[in-house]
Amino acid sequence: MAANLRDAAREVQAFLPQYNLEGLWMGNYGAHGYEVISISYENSRGQQWLVATKVTGDDYVKAGEVTFKVDLTPGTTQPPPLSVNVKGKEVELEAFGGLGVIAEKGGRGKQMVSGKLILFEEARFAFVWEPLGAHITFARADEGIVRHIQATMAKED
């Protein structure tokens, strides 16, 4: 019975955009330039998390470290949708609560702060670090660009 329910839940999740973000994404981190993150999903202690790990890092959050995570556990209270005006039409964007990493240069003082993931469409989303009022918009990473960034980083090491 429980296995059947898990299978049914997986089938439903396949149609929900927040469960279809796995893979590589690119975002402009301002002065740090473009960076690539990898989205994966984890189940831990009855909670479902979307986890964003940096593929390329900077002086604050290194490559291989979590940059944000979002609680997708069914039944979790989520932020209300955001109403935005797009070309004169009111549109509601889904939002999901999470935690984002902030740190001082060198990774000192690292901490998790409140944040939220905002879904725009299949190929774009944003994460907002709420206490900072900062956000980064992510788009699916083109494989060629990812290879170029990784090659450039390898030369710098």
Short mmCIF file of C-alpha atoms in Angstrom, two decimals:
data_model
loop_
_atom_site.label_atom_id
_atom_site.label_comp_id
_atom_site.label_asym_id
_atom_site.label_seq_id
_atom_site.Cartn_x
_atom_site.Cartn_y
_atom_site.Cartn_z
CA MET A 1 0.00 0.00 0.00
CA ALA A 2 2.70 2.51 1.02
CA ALA A 3 4.76 1.66 -2.07
CA ASN A 4 1.71 2.26 -4.27
CA LEU A 5 1.17 5.68 -2.66
CA ARG A 6 4.85 6.61 -3.17
CA ASP A 7 4.62 5.59 -6.83
CA ALA A 8 1.43 7.62 -7.29
CA ALA A 9 3.07 10.66 -5.63
CA ARG A 10 6.07 10.38 -8.01
CA GLU A 11 3.72 10.27 -11.00
CA VAL A 12 1.93 13.43 -9.85
CA GLN A 13 5.22 15.21 -9.08
CA ALA A 14 6.35 14.65 -12.67
CA PHE A 15 3.78 17.28 -13.70
CA LEU A 16 4.66 19.88 -11.04
CA PRO A 17 7.32 22.41 -12.14
CA GLN A 18 9.02 22.61 -8.74
CA TYR A 19 9.91 18.91 -9.10
CA ASN A 20 11.33 19.26 -12.61
CA LEU A 21 14.29 21.54 -11.99
CA GLU A 22 16.97 18.87 -11.63
CA GLY A 23 20.12 19.62 -13.62
CA LEU A 24 22.44 22.52 -14.36
CA TRP A 25 21.37 26.18 -14.17
CA MET A 26 23.24 29.43 -14.73
CA GLY A 27 22.77 32.72 -12.90
CA ASN A 28 24.46 36.12 -12.86
CA TYR A 29 25.93 36.69 -9.40
CA GLY A 30 26.68 40.36 -10.09
CA ALA A 31 30.34 41.22 -9.40
CA HIS A 32 31.12 37.49 -9.18
CA GLY A 33 29.94 36.96 -12.75
CA TYR A 34 28.02 34.00 -14.10
CA GLU A 35 27.98 30.87 -11.99
CA VAL A 36 26.56 27.41 -12.52
CA ILE A 37 24.53 25.51 -9.93
CA SER A 38 23.28 21.95 -9.90
CA ILE A 39 19.75 21.26 -8.66
CA SER A 40 19.01 17.92 -7.02
CA TYR A 41 16.32 16.58 -4.70
CA GLU A 42 16.80 15.01 -1.27
CA ASN A 43 14.46 13.28 1.15
CA SER A 44 15.56 13.58 4.75
CA ARG A 45 13.61 12.80 7.93
CA GLY A 46 10.27 13.01 6.16
CA GLN A 47 11.11 16.28 4.41
CA GLN A 48 11.59 16.83 0.67
CA TRP A 49 14.23 19.37 -0.31
CA LEU A 50 15.30 20.94 -3.58
CA VAL A 51 19.05 21.50 -3.10
CA ALA A 52 21.17 23.91 -5.17
CA THR A 53 24.90 23.17 -5.11
CA LYS A 54 27.46 25.43 -6.75
CA VAL A 55 29.30 23.87 -9.69
CA THR A 56 31.35 27.05 -10.06
CA GLY A 57 32.08 28.91 -6.86
CA ASP A 58 33.39 32.23 -5.64
CA ASP A 59 35.22 33.67 -2.62
CA TYR A 60 32.05 33.39 -0.53
CA VAL A 61 30.45 30.03 -1.38
CA LYS A 62 32.87 27.55 -2.95
CA ALA A 63 32.18 25.04 -5.72
CA GLY A 64 30.60 21.89 -4.30
CA GLU A 65 28.85 23.74 -1.46
CA VAL A 66 25.10 24.25 -1.05
CA THR A 67 24.02 27.78 -2.00
CA PHE A 68 20.31 27.37 -1.22
CA LYS A 69 17.69 24.76 -0.46
CA VAL A 70 13.91 24.81 -0.68
CA ASP A 71 11.41 22.86 1.43
CA LEU A 72 8.99 21.05 -0.90
CA THR A 73 7.51 18.81 1.80
CA PRO A 74 3.79 18.28 1.09
CA GLY A 75 1.69 20.15 3.63
CA THR A 76 4.40 22.74 4.37
CA THR A 77 3.01 26.27 4.50
CA GLN A 78 4.44 28.13 1.52
CA PRO A 79 4.63 31.87 0.82
CA PRO A 80 1.68 33.29 -1.11
CA PRO A 81 2.08 33.57 -4.90
CA LEU A 82 3.62 36.82 -6.15
CA SER A 83 1.39 38.99 -8.32
CA VAL A 84 3.31 40.73 -11.08
CA ASN A 85 2.28 42.75 -14.09
CA VAL A 86 3.57 41.31 -17.36
CA LYS A 87 2.74 43.38 -20.44
CA GLY A 88 -0.37 44.79 -18.79
CA LYS A 89 -1.60 41.42 -17.56
CA GLU A 90 -1.61 40.36 -13.90
CA VAL A 91 0.25 37.05 -13.45
CA GLU A 92 0.71 35.00 -10.28
CA LEU A 93 4.08 33.30 -9.75
CA GLU A 94 4.40 30.33 -7.40
CA ALA A 95 6.81 30.76 -4.49
CA PHE A 96 8.36 28.18 -2.15
CA GLY A 97 10.10 28.87 1.16
CA GLY A 98 13.71 27.95 1.68
CA LEU A 99 17.09 28.84 3.10
CA GLY A 100 19.97 30.58 1.32
CA VAL A 101 23.63 30.66 2.28
CA ILE A 102 25.37 33.96 2.96
CA ALA A 103 29.00 34.34 3.99
CA GLU A 104 31.85 36.78 4.27
CA LYS A 105 34.81 36.61 1.89
CA GLY A 106 36.72 33.40 2.39
CA GLY A 107 33.56 31.62 3.52
CA ARG A 108 33.79 33.05 7.05
CA GLY A 109 30.61 33.63 9.05
CA LYS A 110 28.62 31.30 6.81
CA GLN A 111 24.95 31.08 7.75
CA MET A 112 21.59 30.08 6.33
CA VAL A 113 18.99 32.86 6.02
CA SER A 114 15.36 32.82 4.94
CA GLY A 115 14.69 32.84 1.24
CA LYS A 116 12.28 31.75 -1.42
CA LEU A 117 12.28 30.19 -4.83
CA ILE A 118 10.05 31.88 -7.41
CA LEU A 119 9.02 29.92 -10.50
CA PHE A 120 8.73 31.90 -13.74
CA GLU A 121 8.45 29.19 -16.37
CA GLU A 122 10.06 25.85 -17.18
CA ALA A 123 13.39 27.33 -18.14
CA ARG A 124 13.70 30.08 -15.49
CA PHE A 125 13.37 30.66 -11.76
CA ALA A 126 14.78 33.01 -9.13
CA PHE A 127 15.98 32.57 -5.58
CA VAL A 128 15.61 35.49 -3.15
CA TRP A 129 17.84 35.88 -0.09
CA GLU A 130 15.17 37.75 1.91
CA PRO A 131 17.25 39.55 4.60
CA LEU A 132 19.52 40.96 1.88
CA GLY A 133 16.72 41.75 -0.56
CA ALA A 134 18.97 40.12 -3.18
CA HIS A 135 17.88 37.72 -5.87
CA ILE A 136 19.43 35.78 -8.72
CA THR A 137 17.51 34.62 -11.75
CA PHE A 138 18.56 31.25 -13.15
CA ALA A 139 18.15 29.79 -16.64
CA ARG A 140 18.89 26.28 -17.87
CA ALA A 141 22.62 26.06 -18.55
CA ASP A 142 23.68 25.39 -22.12
CA GLU A 143 26.14 22.45 -22.15
CA GLY A 144 28.62 24.35 -24.34
CA ILE A 145 28.72 27.29 -21.94
CA VAL A 146 29.15 24.97 -18.96
CA ARG A 147 32.12 23.24 -20.63
CA HIS A 148 33.66 26.65 -21.42
CA ILE A 149 33.30 27.85 -17.81
CA GLN A 150 34.75 24.61 -16.44
CA ALA A 151 37.71 24.80 -18.87
CA THR A 152 38.34 28.43 -17.87
CA MET A 153 38.24 27.52 -14.19
CA ALA A 154 40.66 24.62 -14.73
CA LYS A 155 43.17 27.03 -16.36
CA GLU A 156 42.91 29.41 -13.37
CA ASP A 157 43.73 26.65 -10.84
#
